[in-house]
Short mmCIF file of C-alpha atoms in Angstrom, two decimals:
data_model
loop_
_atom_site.label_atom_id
_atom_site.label_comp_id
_atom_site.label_asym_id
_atom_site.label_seq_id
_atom_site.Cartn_x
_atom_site.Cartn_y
_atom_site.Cartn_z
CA UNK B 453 9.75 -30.73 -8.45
CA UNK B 454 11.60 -31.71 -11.51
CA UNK B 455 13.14 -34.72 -12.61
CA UNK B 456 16.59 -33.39 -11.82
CA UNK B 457 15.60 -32.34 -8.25
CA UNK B 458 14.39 -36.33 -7.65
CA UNK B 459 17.81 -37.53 -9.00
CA UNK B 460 19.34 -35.67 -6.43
CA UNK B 461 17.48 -35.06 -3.37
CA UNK B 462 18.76 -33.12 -0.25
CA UNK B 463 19.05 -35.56 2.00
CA UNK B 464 17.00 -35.77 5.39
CA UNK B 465 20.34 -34.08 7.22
CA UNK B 466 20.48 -31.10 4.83
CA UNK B 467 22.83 -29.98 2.61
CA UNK B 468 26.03 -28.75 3.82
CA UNK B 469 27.78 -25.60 2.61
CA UNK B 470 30.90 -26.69 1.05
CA UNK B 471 33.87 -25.08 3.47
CA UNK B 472 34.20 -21.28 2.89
CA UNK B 473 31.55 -21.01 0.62
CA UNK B 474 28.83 -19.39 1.72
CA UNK B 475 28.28 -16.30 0.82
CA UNK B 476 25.78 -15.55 3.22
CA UNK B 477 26.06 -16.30 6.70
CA UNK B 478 23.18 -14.86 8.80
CA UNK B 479 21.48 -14.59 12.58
CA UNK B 480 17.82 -13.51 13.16
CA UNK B 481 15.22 -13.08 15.00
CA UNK B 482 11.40 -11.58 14.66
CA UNK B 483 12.72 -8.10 14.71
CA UNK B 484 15.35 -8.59 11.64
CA UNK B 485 13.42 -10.74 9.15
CA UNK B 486 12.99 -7.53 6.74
CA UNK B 487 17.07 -7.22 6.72
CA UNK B 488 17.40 -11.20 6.26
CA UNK B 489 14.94 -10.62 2.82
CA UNK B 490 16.73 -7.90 1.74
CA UNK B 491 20.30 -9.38 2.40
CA UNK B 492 19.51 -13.10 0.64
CA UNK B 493 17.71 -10.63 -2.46
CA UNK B 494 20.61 -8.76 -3.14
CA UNK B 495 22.80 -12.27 -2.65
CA UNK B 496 20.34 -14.56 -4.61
CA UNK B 497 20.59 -11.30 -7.66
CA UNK B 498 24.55 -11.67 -7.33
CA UNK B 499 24.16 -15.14 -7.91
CA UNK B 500 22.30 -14.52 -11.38
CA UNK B 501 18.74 -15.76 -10.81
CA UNK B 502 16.27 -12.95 -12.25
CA UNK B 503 13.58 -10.80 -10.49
CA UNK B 504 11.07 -13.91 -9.98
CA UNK B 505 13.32 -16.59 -8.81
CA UNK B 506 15.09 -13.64 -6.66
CA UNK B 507 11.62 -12.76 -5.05
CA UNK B 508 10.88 -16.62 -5.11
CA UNK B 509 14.03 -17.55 -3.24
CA UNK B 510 13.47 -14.60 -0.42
CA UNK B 511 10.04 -16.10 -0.20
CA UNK B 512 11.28 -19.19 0.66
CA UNK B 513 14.08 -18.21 2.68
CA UNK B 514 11.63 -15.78 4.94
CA UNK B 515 9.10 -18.99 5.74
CA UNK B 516 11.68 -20.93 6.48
CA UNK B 517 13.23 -18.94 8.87
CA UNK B 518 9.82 -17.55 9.89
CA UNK B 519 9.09 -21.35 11.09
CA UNK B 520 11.94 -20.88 13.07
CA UNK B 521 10.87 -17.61 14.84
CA UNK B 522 7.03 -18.58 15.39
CA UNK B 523 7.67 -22.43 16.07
CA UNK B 524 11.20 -22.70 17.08
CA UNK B 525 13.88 -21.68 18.88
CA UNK B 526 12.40 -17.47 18.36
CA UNK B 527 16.19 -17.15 16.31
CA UNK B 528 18.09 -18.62 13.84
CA UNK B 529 20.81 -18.78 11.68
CA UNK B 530 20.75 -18.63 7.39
CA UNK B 531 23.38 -19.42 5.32
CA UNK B 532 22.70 -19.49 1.32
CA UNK B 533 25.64 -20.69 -1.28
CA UNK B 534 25.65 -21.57 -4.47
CA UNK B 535 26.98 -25.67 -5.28
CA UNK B 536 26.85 -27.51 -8.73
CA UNK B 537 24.59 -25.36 -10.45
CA UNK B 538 22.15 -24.88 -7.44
CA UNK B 539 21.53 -21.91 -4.78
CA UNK B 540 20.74 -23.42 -1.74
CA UNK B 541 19.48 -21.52 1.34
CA UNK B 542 19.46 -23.15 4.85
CA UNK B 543 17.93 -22.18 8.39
CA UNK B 544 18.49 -24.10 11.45
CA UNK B 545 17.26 -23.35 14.87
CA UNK B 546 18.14 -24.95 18.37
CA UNK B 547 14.51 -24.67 19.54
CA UNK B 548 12.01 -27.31 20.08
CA UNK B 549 11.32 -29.14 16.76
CA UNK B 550 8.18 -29.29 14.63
CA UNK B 551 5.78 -31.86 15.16
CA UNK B 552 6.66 -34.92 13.39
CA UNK B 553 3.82 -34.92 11.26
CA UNK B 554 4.44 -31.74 9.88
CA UNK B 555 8.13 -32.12 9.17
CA UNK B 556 7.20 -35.67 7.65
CA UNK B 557 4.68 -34.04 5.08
CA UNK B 558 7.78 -31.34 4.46
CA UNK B 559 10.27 -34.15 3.73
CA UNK B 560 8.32 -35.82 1.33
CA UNK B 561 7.07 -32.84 -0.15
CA UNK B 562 3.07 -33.51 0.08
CA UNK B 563 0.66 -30.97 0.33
CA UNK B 564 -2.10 -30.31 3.04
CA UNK B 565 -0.58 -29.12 5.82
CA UNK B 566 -2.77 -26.58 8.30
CA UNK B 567 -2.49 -23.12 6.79
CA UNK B 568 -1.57 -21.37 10.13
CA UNK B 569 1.57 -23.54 10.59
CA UNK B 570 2.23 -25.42 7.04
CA UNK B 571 1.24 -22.98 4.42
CA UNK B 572 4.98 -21.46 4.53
CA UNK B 573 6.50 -25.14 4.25
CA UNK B 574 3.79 -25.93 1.24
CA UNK B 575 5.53 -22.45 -0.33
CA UNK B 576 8.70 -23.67 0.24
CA UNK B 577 7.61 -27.14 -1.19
CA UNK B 578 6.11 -25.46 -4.17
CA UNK B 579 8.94 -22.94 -5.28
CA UNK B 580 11.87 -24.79 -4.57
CA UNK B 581 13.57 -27.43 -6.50
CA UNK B 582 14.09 -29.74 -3.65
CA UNK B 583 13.58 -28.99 0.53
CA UNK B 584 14.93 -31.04 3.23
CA UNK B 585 14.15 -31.19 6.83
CA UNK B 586 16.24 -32.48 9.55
CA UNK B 587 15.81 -32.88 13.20
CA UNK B 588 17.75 -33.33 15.44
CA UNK B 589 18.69 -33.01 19.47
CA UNK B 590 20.52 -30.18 18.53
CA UNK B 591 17.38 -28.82 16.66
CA UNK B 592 16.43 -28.34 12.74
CA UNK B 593 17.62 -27.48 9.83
CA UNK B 594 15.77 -26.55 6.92
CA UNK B 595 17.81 -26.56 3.11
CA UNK B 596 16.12 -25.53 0.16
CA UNK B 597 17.15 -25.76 -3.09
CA UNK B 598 17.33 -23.70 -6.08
CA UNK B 599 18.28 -24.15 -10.29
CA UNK B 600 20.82 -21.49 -10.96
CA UNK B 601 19.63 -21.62 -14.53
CA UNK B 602 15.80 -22.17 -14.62
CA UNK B 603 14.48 -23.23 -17.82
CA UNK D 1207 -14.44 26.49 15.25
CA UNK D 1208 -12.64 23.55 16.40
CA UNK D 1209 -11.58 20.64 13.71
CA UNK D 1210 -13.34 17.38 14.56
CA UNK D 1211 -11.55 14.50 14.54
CA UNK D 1212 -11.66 11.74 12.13
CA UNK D 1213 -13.97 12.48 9.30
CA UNK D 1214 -13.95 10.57 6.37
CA UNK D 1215 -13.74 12.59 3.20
CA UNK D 1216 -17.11 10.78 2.02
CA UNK D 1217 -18.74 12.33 4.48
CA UNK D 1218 -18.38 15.51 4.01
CA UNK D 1219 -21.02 18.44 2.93
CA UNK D 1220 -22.37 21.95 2.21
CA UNK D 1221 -20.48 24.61 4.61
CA UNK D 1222 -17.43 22.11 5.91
CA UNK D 1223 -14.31 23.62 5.83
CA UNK D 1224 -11.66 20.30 6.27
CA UNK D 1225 -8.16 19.86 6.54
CA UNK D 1226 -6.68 17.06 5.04
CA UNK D 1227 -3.39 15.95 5.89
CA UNK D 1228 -1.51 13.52 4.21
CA UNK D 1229 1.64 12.13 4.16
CA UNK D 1230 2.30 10.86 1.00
CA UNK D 1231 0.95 11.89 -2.94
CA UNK D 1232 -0.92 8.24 -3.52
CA UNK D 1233 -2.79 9.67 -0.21
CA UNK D 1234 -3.33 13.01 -1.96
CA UNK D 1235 -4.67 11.92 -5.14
CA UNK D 1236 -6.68 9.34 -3.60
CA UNK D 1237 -8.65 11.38 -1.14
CA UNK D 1238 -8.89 14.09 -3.57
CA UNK D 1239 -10.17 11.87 -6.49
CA UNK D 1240 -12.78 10.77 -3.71
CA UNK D 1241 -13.52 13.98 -3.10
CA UNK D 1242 -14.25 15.42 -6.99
CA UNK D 1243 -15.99 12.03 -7.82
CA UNK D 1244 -18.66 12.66 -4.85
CA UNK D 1245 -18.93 16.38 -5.58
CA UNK D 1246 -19.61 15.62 -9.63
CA UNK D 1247 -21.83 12.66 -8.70
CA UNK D 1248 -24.22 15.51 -6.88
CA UNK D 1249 -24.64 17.53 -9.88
CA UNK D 1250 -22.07 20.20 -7.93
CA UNK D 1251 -19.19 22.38 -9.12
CA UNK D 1252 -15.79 21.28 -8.37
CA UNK D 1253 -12.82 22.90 -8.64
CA UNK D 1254 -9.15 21.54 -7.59
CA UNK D 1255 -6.22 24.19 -7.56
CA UNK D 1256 -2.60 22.31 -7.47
CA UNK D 1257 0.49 22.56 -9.69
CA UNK D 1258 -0.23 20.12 -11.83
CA UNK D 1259 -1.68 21.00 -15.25
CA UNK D 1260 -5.43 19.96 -16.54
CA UNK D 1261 -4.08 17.34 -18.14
CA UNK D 1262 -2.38 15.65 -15.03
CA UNK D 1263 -4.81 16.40 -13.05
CA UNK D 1264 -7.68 14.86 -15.04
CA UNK D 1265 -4.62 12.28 -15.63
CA UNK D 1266 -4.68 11.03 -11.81
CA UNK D 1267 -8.38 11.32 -11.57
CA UNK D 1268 -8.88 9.02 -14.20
CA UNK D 1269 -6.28 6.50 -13.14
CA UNK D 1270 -8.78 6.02 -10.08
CA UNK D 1271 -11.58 5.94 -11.73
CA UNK D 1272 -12.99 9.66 -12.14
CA UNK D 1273 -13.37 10.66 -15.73
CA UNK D 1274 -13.26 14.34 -15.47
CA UNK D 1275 -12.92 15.02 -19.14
CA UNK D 1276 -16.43 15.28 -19.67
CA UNK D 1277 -17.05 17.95 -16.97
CA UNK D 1278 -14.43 20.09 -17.52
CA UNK D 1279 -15.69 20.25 -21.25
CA UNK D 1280 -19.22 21.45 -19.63
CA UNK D 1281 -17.45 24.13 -17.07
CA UNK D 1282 -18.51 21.66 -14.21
CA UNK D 1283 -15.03 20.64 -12.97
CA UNK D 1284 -11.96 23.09 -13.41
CA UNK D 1285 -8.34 22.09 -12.35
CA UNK D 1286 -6.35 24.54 -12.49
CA UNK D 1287 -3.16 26.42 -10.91
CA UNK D 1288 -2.86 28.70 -8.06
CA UNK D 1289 -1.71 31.71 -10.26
CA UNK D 1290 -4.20 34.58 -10.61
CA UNK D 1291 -6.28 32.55 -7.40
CA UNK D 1292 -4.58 32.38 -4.45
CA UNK D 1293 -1.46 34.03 -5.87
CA UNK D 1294 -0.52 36.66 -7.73
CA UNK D 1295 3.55 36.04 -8.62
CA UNK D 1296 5.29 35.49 -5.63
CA UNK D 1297 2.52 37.57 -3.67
CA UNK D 1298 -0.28 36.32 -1.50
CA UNK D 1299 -2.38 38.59 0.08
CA UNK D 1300 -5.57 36.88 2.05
CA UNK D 1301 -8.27 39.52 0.91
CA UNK D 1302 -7.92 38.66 -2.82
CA UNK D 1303 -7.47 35.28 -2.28
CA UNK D 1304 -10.95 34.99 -0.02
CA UNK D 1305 -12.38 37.58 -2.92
CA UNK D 1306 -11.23 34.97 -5.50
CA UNK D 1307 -13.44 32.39 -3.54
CA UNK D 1308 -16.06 34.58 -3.36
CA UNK D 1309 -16.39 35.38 -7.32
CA UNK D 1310 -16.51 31.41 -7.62
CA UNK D 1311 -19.30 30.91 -5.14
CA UNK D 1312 -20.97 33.83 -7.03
CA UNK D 1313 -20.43 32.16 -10.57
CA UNK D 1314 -21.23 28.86 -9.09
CA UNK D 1315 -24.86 30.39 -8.70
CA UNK D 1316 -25.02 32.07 -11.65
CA UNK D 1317 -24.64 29.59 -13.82
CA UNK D 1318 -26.99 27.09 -11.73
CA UNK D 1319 -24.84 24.37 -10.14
CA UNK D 1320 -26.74 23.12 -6.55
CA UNK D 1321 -23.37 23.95 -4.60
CA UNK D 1322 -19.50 23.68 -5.42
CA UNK D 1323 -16.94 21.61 -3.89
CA UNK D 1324 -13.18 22.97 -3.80
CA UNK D 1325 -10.16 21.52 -3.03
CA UNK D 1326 -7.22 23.33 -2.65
CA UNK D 1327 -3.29 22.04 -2.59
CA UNK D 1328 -1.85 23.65 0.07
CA UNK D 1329 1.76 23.28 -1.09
CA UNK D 1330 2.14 26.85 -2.55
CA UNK D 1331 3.00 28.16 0.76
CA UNK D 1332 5.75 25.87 1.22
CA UNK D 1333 7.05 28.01 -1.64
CA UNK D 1334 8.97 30.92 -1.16
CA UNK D 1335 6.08 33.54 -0.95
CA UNK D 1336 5.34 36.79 -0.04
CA UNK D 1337 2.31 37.67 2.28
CA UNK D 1338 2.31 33.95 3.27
CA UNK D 1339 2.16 34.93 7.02
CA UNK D 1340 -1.57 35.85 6.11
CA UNK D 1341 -2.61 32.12 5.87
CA UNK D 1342 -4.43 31.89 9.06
CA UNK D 1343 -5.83 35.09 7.64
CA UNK D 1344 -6.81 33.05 4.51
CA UNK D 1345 -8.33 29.98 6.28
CA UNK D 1346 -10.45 32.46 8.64
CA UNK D 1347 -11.77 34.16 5.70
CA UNK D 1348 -12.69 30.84 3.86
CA UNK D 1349 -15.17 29.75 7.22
CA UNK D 1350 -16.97 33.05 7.08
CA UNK D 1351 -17.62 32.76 3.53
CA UNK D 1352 -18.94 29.18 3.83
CA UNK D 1353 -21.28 30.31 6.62
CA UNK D 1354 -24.65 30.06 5.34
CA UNK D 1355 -23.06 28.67 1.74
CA UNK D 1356 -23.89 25.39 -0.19
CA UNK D 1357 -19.90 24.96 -0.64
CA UNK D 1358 -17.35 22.75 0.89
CA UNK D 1359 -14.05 23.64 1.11
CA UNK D 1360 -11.07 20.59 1.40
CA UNK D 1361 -7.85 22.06 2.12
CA UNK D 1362 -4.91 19.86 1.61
CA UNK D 1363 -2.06 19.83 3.43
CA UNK D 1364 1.47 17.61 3.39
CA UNK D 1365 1.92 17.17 6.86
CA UNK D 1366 5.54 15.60 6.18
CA UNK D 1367 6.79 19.33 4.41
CA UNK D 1368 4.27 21.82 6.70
CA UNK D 1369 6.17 22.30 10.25
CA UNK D 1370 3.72 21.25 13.01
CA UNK D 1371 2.99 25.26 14.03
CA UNK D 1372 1.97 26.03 10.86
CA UNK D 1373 -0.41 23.02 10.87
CA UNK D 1374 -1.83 24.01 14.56
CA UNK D 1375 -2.21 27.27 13.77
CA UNK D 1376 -4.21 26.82 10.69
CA UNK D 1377 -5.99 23.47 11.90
CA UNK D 1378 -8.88 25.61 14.11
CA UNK D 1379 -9.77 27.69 11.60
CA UNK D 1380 -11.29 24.21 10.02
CA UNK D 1381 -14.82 22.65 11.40
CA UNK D 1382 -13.15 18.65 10.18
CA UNK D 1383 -9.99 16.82 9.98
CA UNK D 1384 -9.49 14.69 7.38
CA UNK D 1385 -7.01 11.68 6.83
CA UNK D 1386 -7.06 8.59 5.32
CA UNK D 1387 -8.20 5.84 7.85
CA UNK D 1388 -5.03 4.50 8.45
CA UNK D 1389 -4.66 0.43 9.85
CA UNK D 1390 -1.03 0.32 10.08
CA UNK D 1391 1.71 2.70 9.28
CA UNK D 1392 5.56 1.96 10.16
CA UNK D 1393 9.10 2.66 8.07
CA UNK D 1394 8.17 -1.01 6.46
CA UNK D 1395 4.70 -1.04 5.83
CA UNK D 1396 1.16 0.79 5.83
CA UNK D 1397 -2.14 -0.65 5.09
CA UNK D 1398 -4.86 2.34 4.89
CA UNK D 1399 -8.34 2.60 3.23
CA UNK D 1400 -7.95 3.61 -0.54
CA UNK D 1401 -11.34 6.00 -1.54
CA UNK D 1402 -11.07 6.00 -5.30
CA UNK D 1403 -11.99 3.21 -5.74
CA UNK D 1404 -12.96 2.07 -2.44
CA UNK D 1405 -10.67 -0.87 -1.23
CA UNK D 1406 -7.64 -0.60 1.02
CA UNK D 1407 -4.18 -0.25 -0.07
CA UNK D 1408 -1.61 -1.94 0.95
CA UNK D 1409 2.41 -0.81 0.68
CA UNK D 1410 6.11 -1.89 1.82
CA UNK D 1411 6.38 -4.98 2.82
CA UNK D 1412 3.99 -7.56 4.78
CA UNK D 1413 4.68 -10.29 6.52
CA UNK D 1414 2.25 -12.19 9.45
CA UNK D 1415 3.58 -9.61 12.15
CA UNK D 1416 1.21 -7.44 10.85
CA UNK D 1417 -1.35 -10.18 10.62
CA UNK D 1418 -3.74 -8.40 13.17
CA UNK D 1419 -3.58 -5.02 10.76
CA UNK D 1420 -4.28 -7.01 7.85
CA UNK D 1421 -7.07 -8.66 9.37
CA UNK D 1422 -8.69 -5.72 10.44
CA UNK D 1423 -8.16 -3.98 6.94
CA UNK D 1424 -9.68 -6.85 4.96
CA UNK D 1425 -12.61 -7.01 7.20
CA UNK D 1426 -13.47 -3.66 6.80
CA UNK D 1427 -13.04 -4.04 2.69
CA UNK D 1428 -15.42 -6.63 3.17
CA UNK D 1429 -18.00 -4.37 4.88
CA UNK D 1430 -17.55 -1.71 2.79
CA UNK D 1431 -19.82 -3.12 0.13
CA UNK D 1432 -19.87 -3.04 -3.64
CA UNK D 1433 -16.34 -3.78 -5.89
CA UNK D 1434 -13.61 -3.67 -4.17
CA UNK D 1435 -10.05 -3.27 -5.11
CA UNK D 1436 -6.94 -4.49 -2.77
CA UNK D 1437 -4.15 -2.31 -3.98
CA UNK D 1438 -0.93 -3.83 -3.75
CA UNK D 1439 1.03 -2.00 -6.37
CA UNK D 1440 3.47 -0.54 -4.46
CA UNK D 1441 3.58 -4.03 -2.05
CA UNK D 1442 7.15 -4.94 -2.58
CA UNK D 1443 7.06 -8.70 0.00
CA UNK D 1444 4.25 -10.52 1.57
CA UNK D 1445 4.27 -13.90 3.15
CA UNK D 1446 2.55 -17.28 2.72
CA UNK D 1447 0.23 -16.23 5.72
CA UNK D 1448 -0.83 -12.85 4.42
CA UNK D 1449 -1.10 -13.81 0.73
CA UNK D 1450 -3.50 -16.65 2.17
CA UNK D 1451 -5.39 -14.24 4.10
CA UNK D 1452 -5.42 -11.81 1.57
CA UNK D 1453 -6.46 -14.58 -1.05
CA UNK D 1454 -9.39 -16.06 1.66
CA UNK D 1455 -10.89 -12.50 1.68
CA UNK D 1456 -11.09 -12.23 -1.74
CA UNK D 1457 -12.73 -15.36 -2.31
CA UNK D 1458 -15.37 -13.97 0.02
CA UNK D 1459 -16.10 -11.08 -1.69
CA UNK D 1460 -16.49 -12.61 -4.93
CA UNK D 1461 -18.70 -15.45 -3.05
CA UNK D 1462 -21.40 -12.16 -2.39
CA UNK D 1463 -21.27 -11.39 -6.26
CA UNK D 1464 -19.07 -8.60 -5.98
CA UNK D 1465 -16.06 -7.81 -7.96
CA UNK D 1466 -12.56 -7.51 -5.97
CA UNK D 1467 -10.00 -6.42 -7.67
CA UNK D 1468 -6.22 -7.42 -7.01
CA UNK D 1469 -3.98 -4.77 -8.43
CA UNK D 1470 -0.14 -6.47 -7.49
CA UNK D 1471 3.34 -6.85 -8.89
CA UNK D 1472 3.95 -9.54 -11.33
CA UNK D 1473 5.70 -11.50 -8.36
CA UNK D 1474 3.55 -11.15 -5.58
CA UNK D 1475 0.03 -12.02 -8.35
CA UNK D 1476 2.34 -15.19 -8.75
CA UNK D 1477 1.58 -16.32 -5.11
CA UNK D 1478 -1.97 -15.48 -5.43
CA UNK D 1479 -2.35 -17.68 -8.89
CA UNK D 1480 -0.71 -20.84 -7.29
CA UNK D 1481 -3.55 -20.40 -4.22
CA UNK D 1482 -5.73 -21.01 -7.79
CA UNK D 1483 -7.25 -17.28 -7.32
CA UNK D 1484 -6.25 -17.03 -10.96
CA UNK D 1485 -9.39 -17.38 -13.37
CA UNK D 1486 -12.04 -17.00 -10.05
CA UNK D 1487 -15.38 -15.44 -11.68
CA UNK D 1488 -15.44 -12.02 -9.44
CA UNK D 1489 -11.61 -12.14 -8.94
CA UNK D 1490 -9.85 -9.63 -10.78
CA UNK D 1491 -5.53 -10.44 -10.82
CA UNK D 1492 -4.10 -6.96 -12.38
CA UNK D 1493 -0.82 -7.04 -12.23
CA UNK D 1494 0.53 -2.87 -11.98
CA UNK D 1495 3.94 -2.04 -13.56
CA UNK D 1496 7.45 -2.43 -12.13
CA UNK D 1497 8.15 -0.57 -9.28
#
């Protein structure tokens, strides 16, 4: 995580698209995780980032959303815009939530989850700028964050 | 004779006539290089027909790891095209193409090799050519002069271009069926065994829905013995879970001293370096061109 990404942390809630903005506004399930990679690749390319960070930010985007298939709610919903320099991508779910523990370790970033169920949150944790989790009754959100301009 | 089912083109020898079917080039050239790299490591004659030149030919063989240079300088291997063997022009006419054959099993003798091993590309007859109605003709021709023989014949068919009849008719005229052993094949993904060199390869994209292919396709790389390469060049996505599994198998065959070789796209040998595979004695991270 760099400097930057401390000074301005996602908060526990998530980020919110700003109204109108996103860019990509997306439902799956098990069966349409290939098109969700291949729709937030082509976005995240239209947004500028080059082949890594494009295959970095589908990476991300397909664990996070995986969670939601495999430990959630079976479906969710991805939206990715770009804010102030940053691509963020978001999944929520109305399914059960994660354990606490595992959310809390996501929050705060640390390492050493279980691989079968953390190893796609460590990812996430590792490649993005920033990632917030939020639960709530109406389920969870997931935001990660992205530099539009990587060093 | 009826074609047995499931053979593995390592296993085959003197007098078997196989059909291999494949359904994509990278099969092709793999089972083929397989094939060549047994048949010169017996001390046998080989010869591939195909349309590619000498030069590609021994081009492809050597990307997998079967210098053929050295043995078509000595008249041991010859690649060459179907003109003045199977065909003549446009023409094919079964008698001279089973009396080519012949003549090779005949110089194969003379000049002292222990048997000869020939693969033949099939795609000619795709082509539009006269006389081709005598394949069946052909293939029956090719058993009867491999009775008794110390040759093997591999004929190689695309089973994606050849219409199904044409594949049934020809298919009982061979004694095996050959493929490559396949773990998972769908529009997004297959995972099959790779034979030159032995590893699996892996292509499309992989994520843990496939986890139970993946598992069984690293287990058998791990039984297989010797180096092993996992190739992923043409692996375009996988996920946390099957980069970890991937990554967990490696480490295991470099833990029994063997070499495993990781051949991926600069991207996906990313995900494999932050699991800290990077720099593992044993562990091999190639990364293969763009796509």
């Amino acid at each position: 995580m760099t400097a930057e990404g401390r000074r301005q942390q996602i908060g526990p809630g998530g980020g919110v698209p700003p109204v109108g903005s996103a860019p990509l506004d997306q439902v799956f399930d098990g069966g349409s995780l290939y098109a969700l990679r291949a729709a937030v690749a082509a976005h995240a390319a239209a947004a500028g980032l080059g082949r890594l960070q494009v295959y970095d930010v589908t990476a991300v985007a397909h664990e996070l959303a995986a969670n939601a298939v495999v430990h959630g709610a079976g479906h969710g919903r991805l939206r990715l815009w770009a804010d102030g320099g940053f691509l963020y991508c978001q999944v929520s779910d109305d399914g059960p939530a994660v354990p606490a523990d595992e959310a809390g370790e996501a929050a705060d970033g640390a390492a050493a989850w279980p691989a079968e169920h953390g190893h796609g949150l460590w990812l996430a944790s590792e490649v993005a700028d920033d990632v917030g989790i939020g639960i709530g009754p109406a389920g969870t959100t997931a935001t990660a964050r992205f530099p539009l301009n990587p060093e | 004779m009826a074609a047995d089912a499931g053979v593995q083109v390592t296993e085959l020898g003197a007098e078997d006539h196989a059909c291999l079917t494949f359904g994509e080039p990278e099969d092709l050239f793999d089972l083929t290089a397989a094939f060549v790299r047994d048949g010169l490591a017996a001390g046998l004659k080989v010869v591939w027909l195909s349309d590619a030149s000498p030069g590609q030919a021994a081009g492809e063989l050597g990307r997998r790891g079967v210098a053929v240079e050295s043995a078509m300088a000595r008249g041991q291997m010859t690649a060459a095209g179907w003109e003045g063997r199977l065909l003549s022009g446009p023409v094919f006419r079964a008698d001279a193409a089973v009396g080519w054959l012949a003549g090779e099993l005949e110089s194969c003798r003379e000049q002292g090799f222990p048997g000869l091993r020939v693969a033949l590309d099939m795609s000619w007859a795709l082509r539009p050519v006269a006389g081709v109605e005598e394949l069946p003709e052909f293939e029956d021709g090719i058993a009867a002069a491999l009775d008794g023989s110390t040759a093997a014949v591999l004929c190689q068919y695309d089973r994606e271009r050849f219409d199904p009849v044409t594949l049934a008719s020809v298919a009982g005229f061979h004694t095996r069926a050959v493929a490559a052993a396949t773990y998972h094949a769908d529009a997004l993904l297959r995972i099959c065994r790779q034979y030159a060199p032995p590893g699996i390869r892996i292509a499309g994209e992989l994520d843990f829905q496939a986890g139970e292919s993946l598992g069984m396709a690293l287990a058998e790389a791990v039984r297989l013995g010797g180096d092993i390469m996992i190739n992923m060049s043409a692996l375009a996505f996988v996920d946390a879970r099957c980069t970890l599994m991937i990554a967990d198998a490696a480490r295991a065959i470099a833990s029994l001293s063997r070499l495993v070789t990781l051949r991926c796209l600069p991207e996906v040998a990313a995900g494999f370096a932050r699991l800290g595979l990077d720099g593992i004695p044993g562990i091999r991270l190639a990364a293969s061109g763009d796509r």
